[in-house]
Amino acid sequence: MSAPPRRQLAAELLDGARSLQARYLHDLEELVSIDSGSYTPHGVNRVADWVQNRLTGIGFAVERVAFPPGRQGFQVGDALVARKKGALAESDGGQRILLAGHMDTVFEEGTAAARPFGLTGSIANGPGVSDDKGGLLAGLTALELLHDHGVDTYDELVLLATPDEEIGSPASRELIEDTARGMHYGLGLECARENGDLVIARKGVADFRLTVSGRAAHAGIEPERGANAALTAAHLVVQIQALNGHWDDVTVNVGVVRAGTRANIVCPEAELRIEVRAATTADVRRVTQAIQEIADHPAVPGTTVEVEQLDLCPPMEDTPASRRMLDSACRAASAVGVSLGAAATGGVGDANLIAGMGVPILDGLGPIGGADHSPQEWLDVSSVPHRIALLADLVAALGDARNTA
C-alpha cells in the first residue's frame, strides 16, 4: 500500500482523525480510569499493557523495560520502547523520529474512583486527562493513522512511554538518553498550552547543596572561639538570591536552609539547597560559577563552604534546528486548518533529556489542555482531531528529508 500524495495526505488524515473521535474518547476514559501515579507501579503497568497491545497491532516491536528499586527505595513501573522500521533508508533521506510521552500521573491511588472521567460539552476532566494520557493517546492514534494510510517513508519511528516523568525520571533517565541517541527528531506528546501553542523551549534545572562548616563554642562563655556557620549561611542566602536579574531567563532560589542544634551553641554547620533554572546551558554554567565564587569567600572568618551539584536536567533550547521543525509544524497545522504558535516554559520534562542528547525537539504536540496536577485538570476534546492529524502529518513530513530540504 502506498501513501497518497503529500497534497492529499493532510486532508485524509484529518478525515481519519475525525472518524476516530468516538473511539479516542472511549479509550481516554479507559486510561483515565486507571490509577497510574508515579508511586503506583502496578497501575502504570496496566497502562503499559494497554499501550503495548495497541502498538504491536500496527507492526511495532515493543521492548518492555523493568527497573530495579532506585536509591530512594521505591519501585516504579515499566517503560516501553516501541520501534517500527520504515521503507526509506537513511542513506536515501529517511529520518529516525522519536515520539515521547509518559504513563504516570501525580495523583495518589484511589483518585480515579474519587474523581472519575467526565465529559461536559467539549471539556473532559479526570486525573491525567491532559498530563499525559490525552497526549500519549494522541500520539498512539497518530501512529495508527499513518499505518492505516500506508505512510512508511521514514527510516524508523520510535515511541517511548516512561513511568516516572512526574518525579523527574530518576529510573528512566538513562533509557531516555540511550533511546534518543542517534535520532534525527524528537516530538514530545505533552498536551498543548491552553492557547494551542507548542513548546519550543524548556528551562534546564540544576540543583545544588551548599554545606557550611564552622566551629562550635559555648555561646555564653566563649563565643569568640566559635565560627558561626548559620551567619555565613544567612549571608549566602542574601548573596545568592541577589543573582536573580543578572541574566535573562534565569531564576535562582534558595529553597531550604538548615542550621544548628541548640541556641546556646555557636552553630558549627549549616546547609542550603538551591535550585537554578536557565534557558541555556551557557547560563547554567555562568550561575554555577557565580555560586562557587560566592562560596569561596564566606562572610564569617573560620567558616568554609562546600558546593555540590546534585542534579542537572539540561535545557531544551530554542535552536535553529527546532525553529525549522516549527516551520514544518506550522505548515502541517495550516494544512489541517489551524494556526500554531510556540512558547517557552520554565517547566521541565523528558523533552529536556532528549534535547540534552543533541536532538532537536518540539513538545506540546498533544491536544489542548490545562490545569495539570490539579483537580480541575481538563482536555478540550474538540481539539483532538486537528491535533492528531497535525501530529501525523508532521511525522510524515519529517520522516523524509526531501520534504524539509
Tab-separated table of C-alpha atoms in Angstrom:
chain	number	residue	atom	x	y	z
A	1	MET	CA	0.000	0.000	0.000
A	2	SER	CA	1.449	3.365	-0.977
A	3	ALA	CA	0.776	6.630	0.758
A	4	PRO	CA	-1.312	9.285	-1.026
A	5	PRO	CA	0.468	12.321	-2.465
A	6	ARG	CA	1.509	14.898	0.112
A	7	ARG	CA	-1.093	17.390	-1.065
A	8	GLN	CA	-3.870	14.933	-0.211
A	9	LEU	CA	-2.441	13.400	2.912
A	10	ALA	CA	-3.292	16.133	5.441
A	11	ALA	CA	-6.969	16.197	4.432
A	12	GLU	CA	-7.196	12.420	4.574
A	13	LEU	CA	-5.509	12.311	7.971
A	14	LEU	CA	-7.972	14.881	9.323
A	15	ASP	CA	-10.919	12.883	7.992
A	16	GLY	CA	-9.430	9.777	9.582
A	17	ALA	CA	-8.907	11.509	12.924
A	18	ARG	CA	-12.486	12.741	12.931
A	19	SER	CA	-13.753	9.234	12.277
A	20	LEU	CA	-11.769	8.003	15.298
A	21	GLN	CA	-13.053	10.651	17.726
A	22	ALA	CA	-15.590	8.402	19.437
A	23	ARG	CA	-13.014	5.659	19.887
A	24	TYR	CA	-10.487	8.184	21.227
A	25	LEU	CA	-12.959	9.307	23.889
A	26	HIS	CA	-13.708	5.710	24.863
A	27	ASP	CA	-10.002	4.941	25.098
A	28	LEU	CA	-9.304	8.121	27.057
A	29	GLU	CA	-11.948	7.214	29.629
A	30	GLU	CA	-10.416	3.753	29.973
A	31	LEU	CA	-6.914	5.159	30.525
A	32	VAL	CA	-8.021	7.889	32.935
A	33	SER	CA	-9.859	5.240	34.965
A	34	ILE	CA	-6.523	3.547	35.750
A	35	ASP	CA	-4.669	4.951	38.755
A	36	SER	CA	-1.130	5.290	37.436
A	37	GLY	CA	0.644	7.643	39.798
A	38	SER	CA	4.430	7.586	39.731
A	39	TYR	CA	4.388	5.602	43.002
A	40	THR	CA	1.706	3.160	41.764
A	41	PRO	CA	3.754	0.796	39.577
A	42	HIS	CA	1.013	-1.788	39.092
A	43	GLY	CA	-1.226	0.952	37.669
A	44	VAL	CA	1.500	2.244	35.364
A	45	ASN	CA	1.993	-1.327	34.154
A	46	ARG	CA	-1.708	-1.641	33.335
A	47	VAL	CA	-1.345	1.425	31.111
A	48	ALA	CA	1.811	-0.113	29.630
A	49	ASP	CA	-0.076	-3.327	28.839
A	50	TRP	CA	-2.762	-1.329	27.081
A	51	VAL	CA	-0.330	0.754	25.027
A	52	GLN	CA	1.824	-2.263	24.170
A	53	ASN	CA	-1.159	-4.164	22.824
A	54	ARG	CA	-2.120	-1.292	20.527
A	55	LEU	CA	1.411	-0.773	19.244
A	56	THR	CA	2.001	-4.413	18.392
A	57	GLY	CA	-1.240	-4.303	16.420
A	58	ILE	CA	0.273	-1.791	13.965
A	59	GLY	CA	3.597	-3.520	13.490
A	60	PHE	CA	5.768	-2.053	16.248
A	61	ALA	CA	8.300	-4.235	18.009
A	62	VAL	CA	7.886	-3.378	21.700
A	63	GLU	CA	10.591	-3.718	24.338
A	64	ARG	CA	9.302	-3.727	27.902
A	65	VAL	CA	11.884	-2.314	30.336
A	66	ALA	CA	11.597	-3.017	34.072
A	67	PHE	CA	13.638	-1.052	36.600
A	68	PRO	CA	15.008	-2.215	39.949
A	69	PRO	CA	14.097	-0.146	43.008
A	70	GLY	CA	16.120	3.061	42.988
A	71	ARG	CA	18.248	4.562	45.687
A	72	GLN	CA	15.084	6.084	47.129
A	73	GLY	CA	13.885	2.545	47.839
A	74	PHE	CA	10.639	2.690	45.857
A	75	GLN	CA	9.589	0.823	42.735
A	76	VAL	CA	8.404	2.449	39.502
A	77	GLY	CA	6.512	0.849	36.657
A	78	ASP	CA	7.897	-0.382	33.360
A	79	ALA	CA	8.867	1.693	30.353
A	80	LEU	CA	8.049	0.883	26.739
A	81	VAL	CA	10.345	1.387	23.755
A	82	ALA	CA	8.447	0.601	20.543
A	83	ARG	CA	10.183	0.586	17.163
A	84	LYS	CA	8.969	0.341	13.585
A	85	LYS	CA	11.212	0.358	10.552
A	86	GLY	CA	10.109	2.311	7.516
A	87	ALA	CA	10.694	1.854	3.799
A	88	LEU	CA	13.069	4.800	3.310
A	89	ALA	CA	16.628	4.104	4.404
A	90	GLU	CA	18.664	6.859	5.991
A	91	SER	CA	21.011	6.775	3.006
A	92	ASP	CA	18.055	7.742	0.796
A	93	GLY	CA	16.775	10.502	3.083
A	94	GLY	CA	14.830	8.513	5.665
A	95	GLN	CA	14.831	10.004	9.158
A	96	ARG	CA	14.541	8.489	12.639
A	97	ILE	CA	11.802	10.115	14.739
A	98	LEU	CA	11.255	9.672	18.461
A	99	LEU	CA	7.813	10.319	19.973
A	100	ALA	CA	7.926	10.591	23.773
A	101	GLY	CA	5.124	10.554	26.335
A	102	HIS	CA	4.650	9.345	29.885
A	103	MET	CA	2.238	6.956	31.564
A	104	ASP	CA	2.460	8.214	35.150
A	105	THR	CA	0.432	10.952	36.826
A	106	VAL	CA	0.904	12.981	40.005
A	107	PHE	CA	-2.186	11.514	41.677
A	108	GLU	CA	-2.473	9.033	44.531
A	109	GLU	CA	-4.111	5.642	44.217
A	110	GLY	CA	-7.859	5.971	44.590
A	111	THR	CA	-8.121	9.284	42.734
A	112	ALA	CA	-9.652	7.706	39.621
A	113	ALA	CA	-12.535	6.328	41.661
A	114	ALA	CA	-12.973	9.507	43.709
A	115	ARG	CA	-12.821	11.791	40.704
A	116	PRO	CA	-13.707	9.723	37.603
A	117	PHE	CA	-13.526	10.704	33.965
A	118	GLY	CA	-16.237	13.160	32.975
A	119	LEU	CA	-17.256	14.949	29.798
A	120	THR	CA	-19.176	18.217	29.827
A	121	GLY	CA	-19.674	19.593	26.354
A	122	SER	CA	-16.233	19.547	24.771
A	123	ILE	CA	-14.317	19.512	28.083
A	124	ALA	CA	-13.088	16.238	29.555
A	125	ASN	CA	-11.927	16.026	33.174
A	126	GLY	CA	-10.187	13.403	35.241
A	127	PRO	CA	-6.770	12.565	36.704
A	128	GLY	CA	-4.164	12.647	33.969
A	129	VAL	CA	-6.657	13.536	31.241
A	130	SER	CA	-4.261	16.186	29.936
A	131	ASP	CA	-0.968	15.226	31.565
A	132	ASP	CA	-0.272	12.960	29.850
A	133	LYS	CA	-2.888	10.391	28.965
A	134	GLY	CA	-4.580	12.614	26.408
A	135	GLY	CA	-1.232	13.373	24.761
A	136	LEU	CA	0.072	9.802	24.842
A	137	LEU	CA	-3.170	8.544	23.327
A	138	ALA	CA	-2.999	11.228	20.627
A	139	GLY	CA	0.484	10.050	19.678
A	140	LEU	CA	-0.636	6.432	19.512
A	141	THR	CA	-3.660	7.371	17.416
A	142	ALA	CA	-1.486	9.403	15.021
A	143	LEU	CA	0.761	6.377	14.513
A	144	GLU	CA	-2.301	4.229	13.815
A	145	LEU	CA	-3.486	6.746	11.226
A	146	LEU	CA	-0.118	6.695	9.478
A	147	HIS	CA	-0.235	2.901	9.451
A	148	ASP	CA	-3.771	2.895	8.032
A	149	HIS	CA	-2.758	5.334	5.277
A	150	GLY	CA	0.332	3.381	4.308
A	151	VAL	CA	2.797	6.124	5.244
A	152	ASP	CA	6.178	4.460	5.640
A	153	THR	CA	8.584	6.999	4.132
A	154	TYR	CA	10.870	7.199	7.142
A	155	ASP	CA	13.837	5.238	8.394
A	156	GLU	CA	12.400	4.433	11.819
A	157	LEU	CA	9.653	5.536	14.182
A	158	VAL	CA	10.148	5.069	17.911
A	159	LEU	CA	7.578	5.641	20.645
A	160	LEU	CA	8.937	5.917	24.174
A	161	ALA	CA	6.498	5.752	27.100
A	162	THR	CA	8.012	6.332	30.544
A	163	PRO	CA	6.727	5.564	34.074
A	164	ASP	CA	8.304	8.300	36.203
A	165	GLU	CA	8.337	11.643	34.379
A	166	GLU	CA	6.328	13.327	37.104
A	167	ILE	CA	9.099	12.696	39.647
A	168	GLY	CA	11.967	13.711	37.365
A	169	SER	CA	12.543	10.370	35.583
A	170	PRO	CA	15.039	9.010	38.120
A	171	ALA	CA	14.722	5.422	36.873
A	172	SER	CA	14.180	6.047	33.168
A	173	ARG	CA	16.663	8.864	32.513
A	174	GLU	CA	19.402	6.593	31.177
A	175	LEU	CA	16.893	4.772	28.961
A	176	ILE	CA	15.572	8.085	27.596
A	177	GLU	CA	19.068	9.282	26.758
A	178	ASP	CA	20.070	5.957	25.182
A	179	THR	CA	16.889	5.872	23.098
A	180	ALA	CA	17.354	9.469	21.930
A	181	ARG	CA	20.935	8.878	20.826
A	182	GLY	CA	21.103	8.947	17.022
A	183	MET	CA	17.575	10.241	16.446
A	184	HIS	CA	17.049	12.962	13.863
A	185	TYR	CA	13.959	14.480	15.520
A	186	GLY	CA	12.046	14.340	18.783
A	187	LEU	CA	8.335	15.008	19.275
A	188	GLY	CA	7.035	15.457	22.824
A	189	LEU	CA	3.472	14.303	23.465
A	190	GLU	CA	2.682	16.584	26.392
A	191	CYS	CA	-0.535	18.457	25.713
A	192	ALA	CA	-0.514	21.877	24.068
A	193	ARG	CA	-0.687	25.144	26.002
A	194	GLU	CA	-4.148	26.491	26.707
A	195	ASN	CA	-3.957	28.733	23.625
A	196	GLY	CA	-2.801	25.845	21.422
A	197	ASP	CA	0.881	26.744	21.348
A	198	LEU	CA	3.572	24.131	21.068
A	199	VAL	CA	6.564	24.278	23.413
A	200	ILE	CA	9.827	25.144	21.694
A	201	ALA	CA	11.954	25.672	24.809
A	202	ARG	CA	12.050	24.476	28.404
A	203	LYS	CA	14.426	25.774	31.032
A	204	GLY	CA	17.034	23.462	32.455
A	205	VAL	CA	17.274	22.846	36.192
A	206	ALA	CA	20.400	22.496	38.308
A	207	ASP	CA	20.159	21.580	41.992
A	208	PHE	CA	22.924	22.434	44.464
A	209	ARG	CA	23.734	21.702	48.074
A	210	LEU	CA	25.970	24.131	49.943
A	211	THR	CA	27.439	22.817	53.192
A	212	VAL	CA	28.832	25.427	55.561
A	213	SER	CA	31.352	24.244	58.147
A	214	GLY	CA	32.093	26.416	61.163
A	215	ARG	CA	33.340	25.838	64.679
A	216	ALA	CA	31.246	25.119	67.766
A	217	ALA	CA	31.711	27.036	71.019
A	218	HIS	CA	29.708	27.909	74.125
A	219	ALA	CA	27.556	30.844	73.076
A	220	GLY	CA	27.559	32.416	76.536
A	221	ILE	CA	31.065	31.769	77.890
A	222	GLU	CA	33.426	31.894	74.894
A	223	PRO	CA	31.555	32.735	71.698
A	224	GLU	CA	34.728	34.283	70.270
A	225	ARG	CA	36.171	30.790	69.915
A	226	GLY	CA	33.394	29.768	67.557
A	227	ALA	CA	32.802	30.361	63.849
A	228	ASN	CA	29.097	30.716	63.168
A	229	ALA	CA	28.039	28.665	60.145
A	230	ALA	CA	24.463	29.967	60.433
A	231	LEU	CA	25.651	33.538	59.977
A	232	THR	CA	27.647	32.559	56.902
A	233	ALA	CA	24.562	30.767	55.604
A	234	ALA	CA	22.475	33.902	56.124
A	235	HIS	CA	24.934	35.935	54.053
A	236	LEU	CA	24.901	33.219	51.385
A	237	VAL	CA	21.114	33.389	51.136
A	238	VAL	CA	21.202	37.125	50.519
A	239	GLN	CA	24.084	36.968	48.044
A	240	ILE	CA	22.709	34.023	46.060
A	241	GLN	CA	19.182	35.405	45.871
A	242	ALA	CA	20.725	38.635	44.558
A	243	LEU	CA	21.863	36.736	41.458
A	244	ASN	CA	18.293	36.973	40.169
A	245	GLY	CA	18.044	39.615	37.466
A	246	HIS	CA	21.668	39.286	36.347
A	247	TRP	CA	20.770	37.160	33.308
A	248	ASP	CA	17.640	36.942	31.186
A	249	ASP	CA	15.531	33.800	31.667
A	250	VAL	CA	17.465	32.737	34.782
A	251	THR	CA	15.962	32.172	38.221
A	252	VAL	CA	17.862	31.278	41.382
A	253	ASN	CA	16.068	30.106	44.516
A	254	VAL	CA	17.392	29.193	47.940
A	255	GLY	CA	14.620	26.826	48.903
A	256	VAL	CA	15.961	25.114	52.018
A	257	VAL	CA	18.113	26.401	54.888
A	258	ARG	CA	19.105	24.241	57.860
A	259	ALA	CA	21.457	25.240	60.670
A	260	GLY	CA	22.327	24.468	64.267
A	261	THR	CA	21.033	22.209	67.004
A	262	ARG	CA	20.839	24.364	70.163
A	263	ALA	CA	20.519	28.045	70.891
A	264	ASN	CA	23.457	28.042	73.329
A	265	ILE	CA	25.970	26.631	70.828
A	266	VAL	CA	27.715	28.726	68.172
A	267	CYS	CA	26.415	26.997	65.070
A	268	PRO	CA	29.048	24.628	63.621
A	269	GLU	CA	27.297	23.533	60.421
A	270	ALA	CA	24.598	24.714	58.033
A	271	GLU	CA	23.128	23.551	54.744
A	272	LEU	CA	21.445	25.340	51.841
A	273	ARG	CA	19.555	23.746	48.944
A	274	ILE	CA	19.426	25.847	45.792
A	275	GLU	CA	17.580	25.476	42.514
A	276	VAL	CA	18.730	27.230	39.338
A	277	ARG	CA	16.576	27.379	36.211
A	278	ALA	CA	18.046	28.712	32.980
A	279	ALA	CA	17.144	28.709	29.303
A	280	THR	CA	20.613	27.794	28.049
A	281	THR	CA	23.439	25.527	29.097
A	282	ALA	CA	25.752	28.536	28.962
A	283	ASP	CA	23.655	30.336	31.568
A	284	VAL	CA	23.641	27.276	33.822
A	285	ARG	CA	27.436	27.366	33.703
A	286	ARG	CA	27.516	31.107	34.466
A	287	VAL	CA	25.292	30.753	37.506
A	288	THR	CA	27.234	27.734	38.740
A	289	GLN	CA	30.440	29.752	38.549
A	290	ALA	CA	28.843	32.694	40.356
A	291	ILE	CA	27.640	30.444	43.194
A	292	GLN	CA	31.104	28.951	43.523
A	293	GLU	CA	32.712	32.406	43.658
A	294	ILE	CA	30.341	33.463	46.440
A	295	ALA	CA	31.073	30.249	48.336
A	296	ASP	CA	34.820	30.800	48.013
A	297	HIS	CA	34.537	33.978	50.092
A	298	PRO	CA	32.476	33.191	53.214
A	299	ALA	CA	31.411	36.183	55.290
A	300	VAL	CA	32.471	34.750	58.662
A	301	PRO	CA	36.174	34.076	59.334
A	302	GLY	CA	36.803	30.440	60.209
A	303	THR	CA	33.937	29.069	58.108
A	304	THR	CA	34.182	27.225	54.804
A	305	VAL	CA	31.585	26.408	52.137
A	306	GLU	CA	31.463	23.266	50.001
A	307	VAL	CA	29.399	23.363	46.789
A	308	GLU	CA	27.893	20.160	45.366
A	309	GLN	CA	25.827	19.975	42.179
A	310	LEU	CA	23.266	17.306	42.994
A	311	ASP	CA	21.470	17.091	39.658
A	312	LEU	CA	21.238	18.710	36.240
A	313	CYS	CA	18.350	18.472	33.828
A	314	PRO	CA	19.610	20.137	30.638
A	315	PRO	CA	17.687	22.951	28.959
A	316	MET	CA	15.581	22.266	25.920
A	317	GLU	CA	16.929	25.197	23.948
A	318	ASP	CA	15.272	27.239	21.220
A	319	THR	CA	17.672	26.422	18.355
A	320	PRO	CA	17.746	26.960	14.584
A	321	ALA	CA	17.021	23.241	14.143
A	322	SER	CA	13.958	23.374	16.390
A	323	ARG	CA	12.795	26.501	14.550
A	324	ARG	CA	12.966	24.556	11.274
A	325	MET	CA	10.865	21.865	12.917
A	326	LEU	CA	8.405	24.550	13.992
A	327	ASP	CA	8.151	25.743	10.387
A	328	SER	CA	7.230	22.190	9.362
A	329	ALA	CA	4.699	22.003	12.194
A	330	CYS	CA	3.120	25.300	11.125
A	331	ARG	CA	2.763	24.004	7.568
A	332	ALA	CA	1.129	20.829	8.890
A	333	ALA	CA	-1.200	22.915	11.064
A	334	SER	CA	-2.180	25.109	8.152
A	335	ALA	CA	-2.910	22.032	6.051
A	336	VAL	CA	-5.457	20.829	8.630
A	337	GLY	CA	-6.957	24.274	9.160
A	338	VAL	CA	-5.461	25.515	12.417
A	339	SER	CA	-2.885	28.134	13.319
A	340	LEU	CA	0.069	27.410	15.524
A	341	GLY	CA	2.424	29.316	17.794
A	342	ALA	CA	5.281	28.356	20.070
A	343	ALA	CA	6.053	29.143	23.689
A	344	ALA	CA	8.918	28.807	26.149
A	345	THR	CA	8.278	27.498	29.651
A	346	GLY	CA	10.143	27.112	32.917
A	347	GLY	CA	8.791	23.603	33.477
A	348	VAL	CA	10.929	20.597	32.650
A	349	GLY	CA	10.120	17.165	31.265
A	350	ASP	CA	11.521	14.219	29.363
A	351	ALA	CA	11.910	16.511	26.335
A	352	ASN	CA	14.766	18.226	28.196
A	353	LEU	CA	16.669	14.946	28.387
A	354	ILE	CA	16.130	14.289	24.691
A	355	ALA	CA	17.316	17.791	23.827
A	356	GLY	CA	20.331	17.229	26.046
A	357	MET	CA	21.404	14.455	23.662
A	358	GLY	CA	21.573	16.974	20.814
A	359	VAL	CA	18.226	16.014	19.258
A	360	PRO	CA	16.055	18.897	18.014
A	361	ILE	CA	12.633	18.550	19.597
A	362	LEU	CA	9.230	20.172	19.814
A	363	ASP	CA	6.910	19.482	22.737
A	364	GLY	CA	3.240	20.104	23.399
A	365	LEU	CA	2.036	18.144	20.375
A	366	GLY	CA	-0.930	16.628	22.183
A	367	PRO	CA	-4.449	18.107	22.271
A	368	ILE	CA	-5.196	21.356	24.092
A	369	GLY	CA	-5.496	21.042	27.860
A	370	GLY	CA	-4.679	22.716	31.138
A	371	ALA	CA	-4.810	22.887	34.957
A	372	ASP	CA	-2.369	19.991	35.107
A	373	HIS	CA	-1.668	18.468	38.540
A	374	SER	CA	-4.925	19.806	39.957
A	375	PRO	CA	-8.483	18.530	40.443
A	376	GLN	CA	-9.555	20.922	37.685
A	377	GLU	CA	-7.333	19.294	35.004
A	378	TRP	CA	-9.089	19.429	31.653
A	379	LEU	CA	-8.778	18.481	27.975
A	380	ASP	CA	-10.603	20.177	25.098
A	381	VAL	CA	-11.746	17.172	23.093
A	382	SER	CA	-12.841	19.372	20.188
A	383	SER	CA	-9.117	19.943	19.549
A	384	VAL	CA	-8.346	16.222	19.316
A	385	PRO	CA	-8.919	15.507	15.585
A	386	HIS	CA	-6.906	18.501	14.406
A	387	ARG	CA	-4.033	17.851	16.801
A	388	ILE	CA	-3.836	14.169	15.866
A	389	ALA	CA	-3.898	14.999	12.155
A	390	LEU	CA	-1.287	17.729	12.663
A	391	LEU	CA	0.991	15.322	14.522
A	392	ALA	CA	0.585	12.567	11.954
A	393	ASP	CA	1.248	14.935	9.046
A	394	LEU	CA	4.306	16.346	10.828
A	395	VAL	CA	5.714	12.840	11.321
A	396	ALA	CA	5.153	12.144	7.628
A	397	ALA	CA	6.898	15.391	6.662
A	398	LEU	CA	9.886	14.947	8.961
A	399	GLY	CA	10.324	11.286	8.072
A	400	ASP	CA	11.539	12.109	4.571
A	401	ALA	CA	14.409	14.586	4.448
A	402	ARG	CA	13.363	15.558	0.940
A	403	ASN	CA	10.247	17.222	2.411
A	404	THR	CA	12.293	19.581	4.597
A	405	ALA	CA	15.288	20.233	2.353
